Short mmCIF file of C-alpha atoms and ligand atoms in Angstrom, two decimals:
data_model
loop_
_atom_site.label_atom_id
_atom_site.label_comp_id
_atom_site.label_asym_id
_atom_site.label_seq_id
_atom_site.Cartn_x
_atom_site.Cartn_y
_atom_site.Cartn_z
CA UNK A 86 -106.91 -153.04 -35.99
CA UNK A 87 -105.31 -155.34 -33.53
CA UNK A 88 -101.57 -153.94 -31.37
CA UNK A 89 -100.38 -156.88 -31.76
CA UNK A 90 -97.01 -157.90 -33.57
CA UNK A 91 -97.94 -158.68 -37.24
CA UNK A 92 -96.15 -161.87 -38.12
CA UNK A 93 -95.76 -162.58 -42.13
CA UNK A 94 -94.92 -166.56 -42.43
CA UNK A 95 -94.08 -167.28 -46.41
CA UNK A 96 -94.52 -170.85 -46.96
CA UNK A 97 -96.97 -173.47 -45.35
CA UNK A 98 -94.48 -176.85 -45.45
CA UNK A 99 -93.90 -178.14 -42.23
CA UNK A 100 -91.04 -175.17 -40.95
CA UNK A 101 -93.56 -172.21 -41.41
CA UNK A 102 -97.27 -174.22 -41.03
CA UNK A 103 -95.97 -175.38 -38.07
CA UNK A 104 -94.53 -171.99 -36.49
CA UNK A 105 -97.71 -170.45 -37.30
CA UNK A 106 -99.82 -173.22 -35.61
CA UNK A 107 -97.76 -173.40 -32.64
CA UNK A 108 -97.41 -169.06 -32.49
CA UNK A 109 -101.73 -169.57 -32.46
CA UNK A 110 -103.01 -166.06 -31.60
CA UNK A 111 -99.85 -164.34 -29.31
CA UNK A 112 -99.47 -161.89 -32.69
CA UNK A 113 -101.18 -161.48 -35.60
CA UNK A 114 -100.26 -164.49 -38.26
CA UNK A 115 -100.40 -163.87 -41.89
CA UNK A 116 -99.66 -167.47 -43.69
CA UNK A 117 -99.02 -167.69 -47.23
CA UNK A 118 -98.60 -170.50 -49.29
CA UNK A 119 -98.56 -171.84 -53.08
CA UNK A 120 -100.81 -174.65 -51.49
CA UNK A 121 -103.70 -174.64 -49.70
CA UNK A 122 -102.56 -177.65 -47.24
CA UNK A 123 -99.35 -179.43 -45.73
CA UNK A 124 -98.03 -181.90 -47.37
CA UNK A 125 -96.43 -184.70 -45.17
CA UNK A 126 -93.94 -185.87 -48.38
CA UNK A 127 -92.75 -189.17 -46.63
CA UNK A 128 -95.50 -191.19 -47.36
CA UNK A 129 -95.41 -189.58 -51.41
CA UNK A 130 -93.81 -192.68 -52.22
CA UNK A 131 -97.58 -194.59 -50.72
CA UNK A 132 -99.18 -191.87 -53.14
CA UNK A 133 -97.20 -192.69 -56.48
CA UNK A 134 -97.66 -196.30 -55.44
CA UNK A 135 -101.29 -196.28 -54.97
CA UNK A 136 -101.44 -197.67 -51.51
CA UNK A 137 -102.71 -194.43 -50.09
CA UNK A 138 -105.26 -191.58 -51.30
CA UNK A 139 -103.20 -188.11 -52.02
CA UNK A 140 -106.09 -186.35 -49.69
CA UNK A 141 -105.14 -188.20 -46.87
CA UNK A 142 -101.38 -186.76 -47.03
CA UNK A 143 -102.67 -183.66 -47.01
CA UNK A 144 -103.44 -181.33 -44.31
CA UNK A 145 -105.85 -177.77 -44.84
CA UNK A 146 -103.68 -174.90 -43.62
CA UNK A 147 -107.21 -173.05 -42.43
CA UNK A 148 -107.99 -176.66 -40.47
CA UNK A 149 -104.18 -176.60 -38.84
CA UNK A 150 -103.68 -172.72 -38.17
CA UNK A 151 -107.28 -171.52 -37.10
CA UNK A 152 -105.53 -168.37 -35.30
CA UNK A 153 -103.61 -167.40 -38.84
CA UNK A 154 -105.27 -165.43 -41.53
CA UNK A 155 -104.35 -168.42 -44.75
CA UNK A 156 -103.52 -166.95 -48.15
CA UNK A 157 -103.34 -169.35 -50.75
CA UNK A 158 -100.93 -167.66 -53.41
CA UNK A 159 -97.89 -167.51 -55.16
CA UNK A 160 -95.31 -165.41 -53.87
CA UNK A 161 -93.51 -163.78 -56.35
CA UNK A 162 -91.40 -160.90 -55.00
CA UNK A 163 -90.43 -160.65 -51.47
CA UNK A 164 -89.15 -156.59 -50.01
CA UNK A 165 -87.39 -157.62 -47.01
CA UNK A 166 -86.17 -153.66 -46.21
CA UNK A 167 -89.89 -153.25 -46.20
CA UNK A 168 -91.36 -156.71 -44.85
CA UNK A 169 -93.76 -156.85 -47.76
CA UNK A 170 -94.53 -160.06 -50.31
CA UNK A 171 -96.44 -159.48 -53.48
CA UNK A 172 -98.87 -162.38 -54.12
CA UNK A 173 -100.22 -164.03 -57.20
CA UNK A 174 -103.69 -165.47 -56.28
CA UNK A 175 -104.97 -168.13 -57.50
CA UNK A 176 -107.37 -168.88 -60.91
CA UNK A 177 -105.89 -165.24 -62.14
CA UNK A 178 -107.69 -163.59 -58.54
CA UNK A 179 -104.56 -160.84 -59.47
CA UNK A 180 -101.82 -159.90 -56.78
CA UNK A 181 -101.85 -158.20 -53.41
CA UNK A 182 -99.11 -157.09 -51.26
CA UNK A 183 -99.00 -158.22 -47.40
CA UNK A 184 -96.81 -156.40 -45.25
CA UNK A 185 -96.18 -157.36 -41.64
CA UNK A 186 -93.50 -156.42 -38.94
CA UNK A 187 -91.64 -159.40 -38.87
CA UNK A 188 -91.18 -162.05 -42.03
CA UNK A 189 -90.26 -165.76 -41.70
CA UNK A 190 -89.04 -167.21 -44.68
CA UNK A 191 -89.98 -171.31 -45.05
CA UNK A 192 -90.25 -171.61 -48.61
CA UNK A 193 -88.55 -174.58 -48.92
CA UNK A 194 -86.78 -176.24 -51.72
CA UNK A 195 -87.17 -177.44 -55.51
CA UNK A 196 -85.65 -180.18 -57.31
CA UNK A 197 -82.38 -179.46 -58.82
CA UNK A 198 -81.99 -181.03 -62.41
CA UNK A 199 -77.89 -179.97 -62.33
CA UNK A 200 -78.38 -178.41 -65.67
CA UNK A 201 -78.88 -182.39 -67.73
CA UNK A 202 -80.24 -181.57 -70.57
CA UNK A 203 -84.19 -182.99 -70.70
CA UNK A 204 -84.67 -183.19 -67.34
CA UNK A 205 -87.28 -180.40 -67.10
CA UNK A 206 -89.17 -181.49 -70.22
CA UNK A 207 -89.01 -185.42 -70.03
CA UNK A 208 -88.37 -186.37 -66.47
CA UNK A 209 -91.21 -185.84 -63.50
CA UNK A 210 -89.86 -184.62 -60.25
CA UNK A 211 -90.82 -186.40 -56.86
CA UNK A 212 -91.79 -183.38 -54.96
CA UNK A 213 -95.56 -182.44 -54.93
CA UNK A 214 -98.47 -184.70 -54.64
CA UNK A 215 -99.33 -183.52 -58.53
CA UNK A 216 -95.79 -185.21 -59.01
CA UNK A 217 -96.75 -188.71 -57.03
CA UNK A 218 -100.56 -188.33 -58.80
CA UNK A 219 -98.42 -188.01 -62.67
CA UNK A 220 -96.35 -190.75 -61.96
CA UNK A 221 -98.85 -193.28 -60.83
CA UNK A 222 -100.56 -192.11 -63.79
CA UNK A 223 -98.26 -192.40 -66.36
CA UNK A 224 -97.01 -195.86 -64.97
CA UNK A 225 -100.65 -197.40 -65.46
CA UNK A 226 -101.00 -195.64 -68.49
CA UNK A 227 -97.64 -197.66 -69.84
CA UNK A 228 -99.20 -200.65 -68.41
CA UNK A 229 -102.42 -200.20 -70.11
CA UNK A 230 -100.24 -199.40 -73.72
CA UNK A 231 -99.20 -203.46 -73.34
CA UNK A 232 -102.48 -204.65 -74.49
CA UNK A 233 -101.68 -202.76 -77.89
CA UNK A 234 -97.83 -202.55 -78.70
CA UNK A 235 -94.92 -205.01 -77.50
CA UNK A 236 -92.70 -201.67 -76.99
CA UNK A 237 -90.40 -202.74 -74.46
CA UNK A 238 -90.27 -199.44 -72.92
CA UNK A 239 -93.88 -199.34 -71.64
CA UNK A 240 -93.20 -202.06 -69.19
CA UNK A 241 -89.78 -199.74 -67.76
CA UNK A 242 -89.55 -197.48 -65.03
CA UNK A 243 -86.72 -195.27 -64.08
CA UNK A 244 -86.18 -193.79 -60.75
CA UNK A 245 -83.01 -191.59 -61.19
CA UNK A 246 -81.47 -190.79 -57.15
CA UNK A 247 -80.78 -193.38 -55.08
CA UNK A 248 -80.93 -191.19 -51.91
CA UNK A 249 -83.95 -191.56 -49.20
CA UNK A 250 -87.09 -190.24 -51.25
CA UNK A 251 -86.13 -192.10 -54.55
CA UNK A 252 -85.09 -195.70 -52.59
CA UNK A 253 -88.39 -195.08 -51.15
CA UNK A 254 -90.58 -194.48 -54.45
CA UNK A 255 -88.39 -197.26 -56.01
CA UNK A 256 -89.62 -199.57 -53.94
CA UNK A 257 -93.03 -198.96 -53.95
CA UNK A 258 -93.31 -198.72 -57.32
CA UNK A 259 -92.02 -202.31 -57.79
CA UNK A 260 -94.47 -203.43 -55.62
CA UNK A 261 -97.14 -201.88 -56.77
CA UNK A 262 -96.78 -202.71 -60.64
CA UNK A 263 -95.40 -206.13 -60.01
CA UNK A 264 -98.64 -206.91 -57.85
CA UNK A 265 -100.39 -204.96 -60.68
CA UNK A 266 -98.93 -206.74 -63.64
CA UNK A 267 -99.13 -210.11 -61.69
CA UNK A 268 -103.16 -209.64 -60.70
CA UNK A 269 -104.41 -207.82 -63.75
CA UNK A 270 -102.09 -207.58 -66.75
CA UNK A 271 -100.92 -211.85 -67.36
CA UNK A 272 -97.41 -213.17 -67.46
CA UNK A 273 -96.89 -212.01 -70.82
CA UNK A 274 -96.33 -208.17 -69.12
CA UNK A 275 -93.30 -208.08 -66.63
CA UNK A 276 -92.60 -204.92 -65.15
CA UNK A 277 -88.58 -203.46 -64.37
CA UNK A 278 -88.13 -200.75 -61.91
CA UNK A 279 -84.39 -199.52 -62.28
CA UNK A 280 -82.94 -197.17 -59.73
CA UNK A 281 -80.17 -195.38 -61.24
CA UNK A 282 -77.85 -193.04 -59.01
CA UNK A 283 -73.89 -191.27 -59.58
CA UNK A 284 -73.05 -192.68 -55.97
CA UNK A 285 -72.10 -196.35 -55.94
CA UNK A 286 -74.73 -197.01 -53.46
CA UNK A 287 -77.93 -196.42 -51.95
CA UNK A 288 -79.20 -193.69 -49.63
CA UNK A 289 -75.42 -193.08 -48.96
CA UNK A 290 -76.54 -191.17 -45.77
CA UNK A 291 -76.72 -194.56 -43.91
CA UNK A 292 -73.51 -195.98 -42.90
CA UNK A 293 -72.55 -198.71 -45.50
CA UNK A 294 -73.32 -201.72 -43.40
CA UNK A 295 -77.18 -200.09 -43.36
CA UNK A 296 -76.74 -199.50 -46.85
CA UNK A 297 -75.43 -202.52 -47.61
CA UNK A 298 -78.87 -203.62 -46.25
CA UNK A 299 -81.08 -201.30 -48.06
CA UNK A 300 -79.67 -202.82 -51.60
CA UNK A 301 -80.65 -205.95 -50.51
CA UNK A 302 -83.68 -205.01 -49.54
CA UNK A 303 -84.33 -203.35 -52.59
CA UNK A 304 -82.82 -206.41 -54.93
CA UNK A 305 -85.54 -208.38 -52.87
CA UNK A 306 -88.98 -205.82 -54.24
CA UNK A 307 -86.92 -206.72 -57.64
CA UNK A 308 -85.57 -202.95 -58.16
CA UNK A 309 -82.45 -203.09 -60.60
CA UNK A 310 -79.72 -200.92 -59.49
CA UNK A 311 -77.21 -199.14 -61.76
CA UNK A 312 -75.00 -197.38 -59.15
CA UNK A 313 -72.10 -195.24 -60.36
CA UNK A 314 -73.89 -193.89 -62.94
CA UNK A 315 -74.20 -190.49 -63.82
CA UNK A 316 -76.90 -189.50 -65.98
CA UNK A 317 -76.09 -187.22 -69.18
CA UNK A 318 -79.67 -186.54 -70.69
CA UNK A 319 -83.42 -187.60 -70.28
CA UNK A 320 -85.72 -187.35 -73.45
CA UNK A 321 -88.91 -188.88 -74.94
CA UNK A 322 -87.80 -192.44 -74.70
CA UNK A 323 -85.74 -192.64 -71.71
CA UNK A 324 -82.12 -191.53 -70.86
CA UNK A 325 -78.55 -191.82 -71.74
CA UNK A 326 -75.74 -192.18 -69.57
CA UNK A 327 -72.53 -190.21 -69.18
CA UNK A 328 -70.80 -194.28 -69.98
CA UNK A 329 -72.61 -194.39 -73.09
CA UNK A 330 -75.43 -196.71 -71.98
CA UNK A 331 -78.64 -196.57 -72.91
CA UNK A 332 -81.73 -197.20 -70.83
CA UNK A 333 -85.15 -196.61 -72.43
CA UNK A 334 -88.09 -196.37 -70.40
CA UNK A 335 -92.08 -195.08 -70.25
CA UNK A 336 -91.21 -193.22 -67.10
CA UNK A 337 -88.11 -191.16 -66.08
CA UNK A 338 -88.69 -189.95 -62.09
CA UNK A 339 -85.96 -187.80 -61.33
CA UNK A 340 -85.55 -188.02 -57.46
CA UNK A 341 -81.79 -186.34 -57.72
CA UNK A 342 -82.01 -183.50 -54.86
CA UNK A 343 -83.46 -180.43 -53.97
CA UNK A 344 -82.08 -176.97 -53.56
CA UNK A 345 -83.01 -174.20 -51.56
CA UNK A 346 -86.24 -171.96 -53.30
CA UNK A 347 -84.46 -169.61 -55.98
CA UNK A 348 -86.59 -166.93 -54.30
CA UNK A 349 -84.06 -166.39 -51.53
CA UNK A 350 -81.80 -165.54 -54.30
CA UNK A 351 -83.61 -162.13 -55.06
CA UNK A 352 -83.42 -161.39 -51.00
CA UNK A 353 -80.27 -159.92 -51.12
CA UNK A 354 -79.41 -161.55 -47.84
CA UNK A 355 -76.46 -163.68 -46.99
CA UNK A 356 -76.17 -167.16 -47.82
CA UNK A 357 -74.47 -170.51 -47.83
CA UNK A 358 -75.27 -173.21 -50.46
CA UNK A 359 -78.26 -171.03 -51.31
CA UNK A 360 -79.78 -171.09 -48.11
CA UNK A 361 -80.54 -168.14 -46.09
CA UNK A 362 -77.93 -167.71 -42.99
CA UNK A 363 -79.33 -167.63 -39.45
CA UNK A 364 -78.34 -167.03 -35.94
CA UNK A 365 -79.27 -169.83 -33.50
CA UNK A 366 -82.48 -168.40 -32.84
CA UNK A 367 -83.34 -168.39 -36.64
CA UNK A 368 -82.48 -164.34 -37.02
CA UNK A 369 -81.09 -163.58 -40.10
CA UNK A 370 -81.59 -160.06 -40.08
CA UNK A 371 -84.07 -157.77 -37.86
CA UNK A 372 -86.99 -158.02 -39.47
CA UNK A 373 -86.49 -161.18 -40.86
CA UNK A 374 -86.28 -165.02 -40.08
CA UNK A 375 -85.94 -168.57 -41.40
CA UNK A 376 -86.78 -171.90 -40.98
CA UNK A 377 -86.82 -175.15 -42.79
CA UNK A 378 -85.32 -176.14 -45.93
CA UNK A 379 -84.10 -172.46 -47.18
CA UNK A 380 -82.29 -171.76 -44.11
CA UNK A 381 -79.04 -173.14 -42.47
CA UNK A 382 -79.56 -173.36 -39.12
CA UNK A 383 -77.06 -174.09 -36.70
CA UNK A 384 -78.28 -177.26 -34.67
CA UNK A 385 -76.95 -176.13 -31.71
CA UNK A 386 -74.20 -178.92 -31.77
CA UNK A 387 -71.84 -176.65 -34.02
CA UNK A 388 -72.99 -178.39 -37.39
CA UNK A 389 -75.84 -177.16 -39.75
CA UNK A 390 -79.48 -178.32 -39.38
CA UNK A 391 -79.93 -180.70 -42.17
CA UNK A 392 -82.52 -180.14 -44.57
CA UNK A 393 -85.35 -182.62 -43.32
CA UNK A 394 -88.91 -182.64 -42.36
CA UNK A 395 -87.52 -183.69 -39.00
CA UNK A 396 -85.47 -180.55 -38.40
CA UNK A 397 -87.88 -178.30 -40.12
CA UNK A 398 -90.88 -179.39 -37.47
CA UNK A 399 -88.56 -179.13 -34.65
CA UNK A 400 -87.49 -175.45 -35.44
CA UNK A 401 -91.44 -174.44 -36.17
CA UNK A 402 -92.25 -175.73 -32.49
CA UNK A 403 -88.78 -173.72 -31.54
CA UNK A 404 -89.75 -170.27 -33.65
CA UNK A 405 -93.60 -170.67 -32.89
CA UNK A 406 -92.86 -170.53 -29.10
CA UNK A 407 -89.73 -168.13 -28.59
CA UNK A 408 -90.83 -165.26 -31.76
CA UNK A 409 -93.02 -163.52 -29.35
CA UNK A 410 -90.71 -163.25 -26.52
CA UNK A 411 -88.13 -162.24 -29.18
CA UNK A 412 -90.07 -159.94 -30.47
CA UNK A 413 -90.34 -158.21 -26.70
CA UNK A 414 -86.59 -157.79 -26.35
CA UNK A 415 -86.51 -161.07 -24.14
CA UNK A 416 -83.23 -163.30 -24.68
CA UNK A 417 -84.22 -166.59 -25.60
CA UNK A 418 -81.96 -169.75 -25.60
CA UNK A 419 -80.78 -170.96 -29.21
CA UNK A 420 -82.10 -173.98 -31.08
CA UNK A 421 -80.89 -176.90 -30.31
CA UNK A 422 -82.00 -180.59 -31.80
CA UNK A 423 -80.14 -183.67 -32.38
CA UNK A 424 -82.02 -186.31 -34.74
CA UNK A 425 -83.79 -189.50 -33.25
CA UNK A 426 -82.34 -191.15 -36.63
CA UNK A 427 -83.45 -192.05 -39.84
CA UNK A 428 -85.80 -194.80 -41.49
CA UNK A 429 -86.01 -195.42 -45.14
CA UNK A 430 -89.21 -197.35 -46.15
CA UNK A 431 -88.68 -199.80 -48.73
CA UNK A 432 -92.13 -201.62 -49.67
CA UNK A 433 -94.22 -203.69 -47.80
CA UNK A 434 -93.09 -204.48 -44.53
CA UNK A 435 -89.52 -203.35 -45.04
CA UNK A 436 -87.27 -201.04 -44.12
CA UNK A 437 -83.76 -199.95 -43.02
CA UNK A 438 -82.18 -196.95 -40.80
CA UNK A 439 -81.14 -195.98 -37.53
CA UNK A 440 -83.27 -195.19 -34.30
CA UNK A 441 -81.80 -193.33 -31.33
CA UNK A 442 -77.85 -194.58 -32.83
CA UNK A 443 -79.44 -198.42 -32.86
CA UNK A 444 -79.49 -200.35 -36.83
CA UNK A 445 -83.08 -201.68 -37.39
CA UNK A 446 -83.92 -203.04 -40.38
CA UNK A 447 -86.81 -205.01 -41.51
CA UNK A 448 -90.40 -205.62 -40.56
CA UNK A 449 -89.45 -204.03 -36.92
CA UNK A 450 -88.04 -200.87 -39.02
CA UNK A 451 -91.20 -200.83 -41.35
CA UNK A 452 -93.12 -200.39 -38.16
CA UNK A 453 -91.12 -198.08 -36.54
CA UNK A 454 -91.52 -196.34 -40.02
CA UNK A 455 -95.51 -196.20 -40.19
CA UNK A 456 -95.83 -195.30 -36.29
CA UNK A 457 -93.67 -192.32 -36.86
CA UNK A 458 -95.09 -190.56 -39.47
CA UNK A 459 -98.47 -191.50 -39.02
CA UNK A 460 -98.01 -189.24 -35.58
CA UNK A 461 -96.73 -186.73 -37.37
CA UNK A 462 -99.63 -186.04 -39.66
CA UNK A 463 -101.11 -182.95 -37.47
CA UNK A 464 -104.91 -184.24 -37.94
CA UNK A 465 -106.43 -186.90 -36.43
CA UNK A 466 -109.09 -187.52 -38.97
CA UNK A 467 -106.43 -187.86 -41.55
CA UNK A 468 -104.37 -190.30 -39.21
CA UNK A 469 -107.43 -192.78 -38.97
CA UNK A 470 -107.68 -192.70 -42.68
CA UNK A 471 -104.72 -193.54 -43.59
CA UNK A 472 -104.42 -196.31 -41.47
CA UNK A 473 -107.50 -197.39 -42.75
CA UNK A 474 -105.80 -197.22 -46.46
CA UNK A 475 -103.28 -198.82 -45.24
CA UNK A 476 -105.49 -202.08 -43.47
CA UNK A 477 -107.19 -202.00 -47.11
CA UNK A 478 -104.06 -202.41 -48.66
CA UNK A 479 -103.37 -205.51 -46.79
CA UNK A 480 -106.64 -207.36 -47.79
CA UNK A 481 -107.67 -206.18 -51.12
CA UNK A 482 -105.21 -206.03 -54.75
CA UNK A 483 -103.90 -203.13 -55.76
CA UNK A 484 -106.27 -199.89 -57.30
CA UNK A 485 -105.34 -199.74 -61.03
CA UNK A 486 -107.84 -197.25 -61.75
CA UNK A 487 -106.13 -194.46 -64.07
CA UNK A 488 -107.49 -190.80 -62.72
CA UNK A 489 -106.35 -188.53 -65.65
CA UNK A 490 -105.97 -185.01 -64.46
CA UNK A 491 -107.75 -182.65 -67.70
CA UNK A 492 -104.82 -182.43 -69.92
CA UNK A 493 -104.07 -186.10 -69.89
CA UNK A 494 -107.74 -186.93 -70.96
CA UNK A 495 -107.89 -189.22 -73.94
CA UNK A 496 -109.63 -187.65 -76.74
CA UNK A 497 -112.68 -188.70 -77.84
C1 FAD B 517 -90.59 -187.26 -51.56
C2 FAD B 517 -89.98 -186.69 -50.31
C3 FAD B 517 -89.86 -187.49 -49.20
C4 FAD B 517 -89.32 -186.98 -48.02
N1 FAD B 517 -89.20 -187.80 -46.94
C5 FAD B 517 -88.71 -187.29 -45.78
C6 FAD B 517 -88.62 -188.13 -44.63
O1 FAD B 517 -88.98 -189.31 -44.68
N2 FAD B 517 -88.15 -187.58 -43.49
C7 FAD B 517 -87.76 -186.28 -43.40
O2 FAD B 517 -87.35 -185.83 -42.33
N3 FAD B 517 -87.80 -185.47 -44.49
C8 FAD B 517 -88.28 -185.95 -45.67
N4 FAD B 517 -88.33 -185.14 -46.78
C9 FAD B 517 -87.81 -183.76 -46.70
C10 FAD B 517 -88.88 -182.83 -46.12
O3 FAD B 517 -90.07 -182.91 -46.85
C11 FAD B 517 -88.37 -181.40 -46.15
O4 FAD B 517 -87.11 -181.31 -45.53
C12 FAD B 517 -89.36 -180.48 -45.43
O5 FAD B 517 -90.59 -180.48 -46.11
C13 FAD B 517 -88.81 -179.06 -45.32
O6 FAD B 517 -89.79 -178.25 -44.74
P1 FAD B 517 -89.91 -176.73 -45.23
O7 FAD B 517 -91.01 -176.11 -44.42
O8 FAD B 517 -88.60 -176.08 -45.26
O9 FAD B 517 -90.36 -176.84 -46.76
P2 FAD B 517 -91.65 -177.49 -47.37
O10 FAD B 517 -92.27 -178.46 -46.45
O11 FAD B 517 -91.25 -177.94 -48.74
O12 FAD B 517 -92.62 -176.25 -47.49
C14 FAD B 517 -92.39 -175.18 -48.36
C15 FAD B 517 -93.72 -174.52 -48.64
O13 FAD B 517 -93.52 -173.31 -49.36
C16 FAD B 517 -94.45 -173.23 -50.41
N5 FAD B 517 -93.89 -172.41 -51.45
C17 FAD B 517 -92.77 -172.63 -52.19
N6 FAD B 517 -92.58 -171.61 -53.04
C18 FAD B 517 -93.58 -170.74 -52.83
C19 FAD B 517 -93.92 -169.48 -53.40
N7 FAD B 517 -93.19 -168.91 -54.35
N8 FAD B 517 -95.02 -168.88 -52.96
C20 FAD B 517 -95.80 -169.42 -51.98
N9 FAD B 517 -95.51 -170.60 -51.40
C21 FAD B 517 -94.41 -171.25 -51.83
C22 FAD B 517 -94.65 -174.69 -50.84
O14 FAD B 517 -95.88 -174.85 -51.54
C23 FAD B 517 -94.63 -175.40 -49.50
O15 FAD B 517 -95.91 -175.42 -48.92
C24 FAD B 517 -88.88 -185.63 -47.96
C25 FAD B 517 -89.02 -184.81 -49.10
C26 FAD B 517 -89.57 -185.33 -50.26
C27 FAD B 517 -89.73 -184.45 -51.47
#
């Protein structure tokens, strides 16, 4: 058995996949995730939309992390006093229990439905790549329905959150199923997409001259907006508004917000809008640290890291390189980032944000946009095909083809 410091990393999103890529073999890395890969979630919105294939998102942990030992698992009960995690494996393998010497919590978060009644049972969240695979599926599948019922609903889409991710998927969808409807379906078939948020604008996170921008932009890909409209239930057939109104739809995406993994809720640790407090090196306790989405970080400027794939990349590199010196007594300086800005894709060749304090908007912005993330995806391989996806996308219509997972088979 190796001496060196065993490190237990819970979570392989970009905070903990990337700590244990960059730690590579200085101690002994035990990674453990739900899924067997990283997901890079900005370019979901491609997924949903068709324009790019979910395995080219997607990352293998074993293919990022060679040095770590990967366990693909659910983690269902976490001992911090004795820096243990019991796993669920999966396809019923049964649990195990890892210990380690050190934990580092990255577990991320999960969309938060505020309690509105149907959300859970009618809505799909915009979080997983099984979330962008159901919605482009259920979209086509409303498309196909027109060529046997006039139900206006099957030609209705509802993105509710107006914030970065659901501008984003709001945008591509119109693309996608007005280029669909146009190519495939006749002029008979005209598709809505209606982005529906309690703010009275979109991604409110932007100043509201960028904002401002990011409507239009969205007006222009023919996305209806209902700002200023909170949402009181979701069912079958669509949802209901807190005014009253109605809006009945095929497809209710619920793109709200996130909160921190109820897991860190059984830690018994302290915490601030559910997420796990941390020192500026990412300590929250002895024996245990955190990273990433479930963690408030201080960003070394006196404000709290934001919850972005941005931040959570920037403390792995920080955690991957300073644990093992922590870990040998040495002091260490404390985190420290301040963003490069942020871009909000909004279809083709548009988008809106901020770079380095400087507005871009536009085809420049949509560029910015693809060069950005397409460096961040950690593979090379993966990088060449989605640009390749993305050159296809530019010369051929759009791929209608419906991939039904096994329980939405038609039956024979
Ligand atoms: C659609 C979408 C678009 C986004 N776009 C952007 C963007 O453009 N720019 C940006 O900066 N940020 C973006 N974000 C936010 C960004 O994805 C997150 O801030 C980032 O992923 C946080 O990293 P993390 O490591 O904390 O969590 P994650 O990357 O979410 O990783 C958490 C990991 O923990 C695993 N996990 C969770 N529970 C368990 C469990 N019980 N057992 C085992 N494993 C578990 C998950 O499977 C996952 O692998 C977007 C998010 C979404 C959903």
């Amino acid at each position: 058995m190796s001496d060196k410091p065993r490190v237990l990393i819970v979570g392989g999103g970009y905070g903990g996949a990337t700590v244990a890529r960059r730690l590579g073999d200085a101690v002994d890395v035990t990674l453990i995730s739900h899924d067997n890969f990283l997901l890079s979630t900005p370019m979901l919105a491609e997924v949903a939309a068709g324009y790019l294939d979910p395995r080219h998102i997607v990352t293998p942990l074993r293919d990022l992390c060679p040095h770590a030992t990967v366990i693909q698992g659910r983690v269902d009960a976490v001992d911090v006093d004795a820096v243990s995690v019991t796993v669920e494996g999966p396809f019923g393998a049964g649990n195990r229990t890892f210990s380690g010497d050190v934990l580092v919590v990255a577990l991320g978060a999960v969309p938060a439905d505020f309690g509105i009644e149907g959300v859970a049972e009618h809505a799909i969240d915009f979080k997983t790549i099984s979330d962008a695979l159901a919605i482009r599926n259920q979209v086509l599948a409303a498309l196909e329905g027109t060529a046997v019922s006039d139900d206006p609903r099957l030609t209705r889409t509802v993105v509710v959150g107006a914030g970065y991710s659901g501008a984003e998927l709001a945008a591509a969808l119109s693309d996608f199923v007005h280029e669909a409807a146009e190519t495939y379906f006749g002029s008979s078939v005209v598709p809505e997409v209606i982005l529906v948020d309690a703010v009275d604008r979109v991604t409110p996170a932007l100043s509201e001259r960028l904002s401002a921008a990011a409507a239009a932009q969205l007006a222009e890909r023919r996305v209806e907006m209902r700002l200023g409209k909170k949402v009181a239930s979701v069912d079958a057939g669509g949802l209901t508004l807190e005014d009253g109104g109605r809006i009945d739809a095929s497809t209710v995406v619920w793109a709200a917000g996130v909160r921190p993994n109820p897991l860190i809720e059984t830690l018994g640790l302290p915490t601030e809008r559910g997420r796990l407090v941390t020192d500026g090196r990412m300590k929250v306790s002895d024996t245990v640290f955190a990273l990433g989405d479930v963690a408030a970080v201080p960003d070394g400027s006196g404000a709290v890291s934001p919850p972005t794939a941005q931040f959570a990349v920037r403390q792995g590199r920080y955690l991957g390189d300073n644990l093992p010196k922590i870990l040998m007594g040495e002091t260490v300086p404390r985190f420290r980032y301040r963003t490069l800005g942020e871009l909000v894709s909004l279809g083709h060749h548009n988008a809106v944000g901020r770079v380095l304090r400087v507005p871009v908007s536009g085809l420049p912005a949509w560029f910015l946009w693809r060069t950005y993330y397409l460096l961040q995806v950690p593979s090379l391989f993966r990088r060449a095909r989605i640009a390749f996806d993305w050159t296809l996308d530019v010369i051929f219509p759009p791929d209608i083809a419906w991939i039904p997972t096994s329980s939405e088979r038609l039956r024979p």
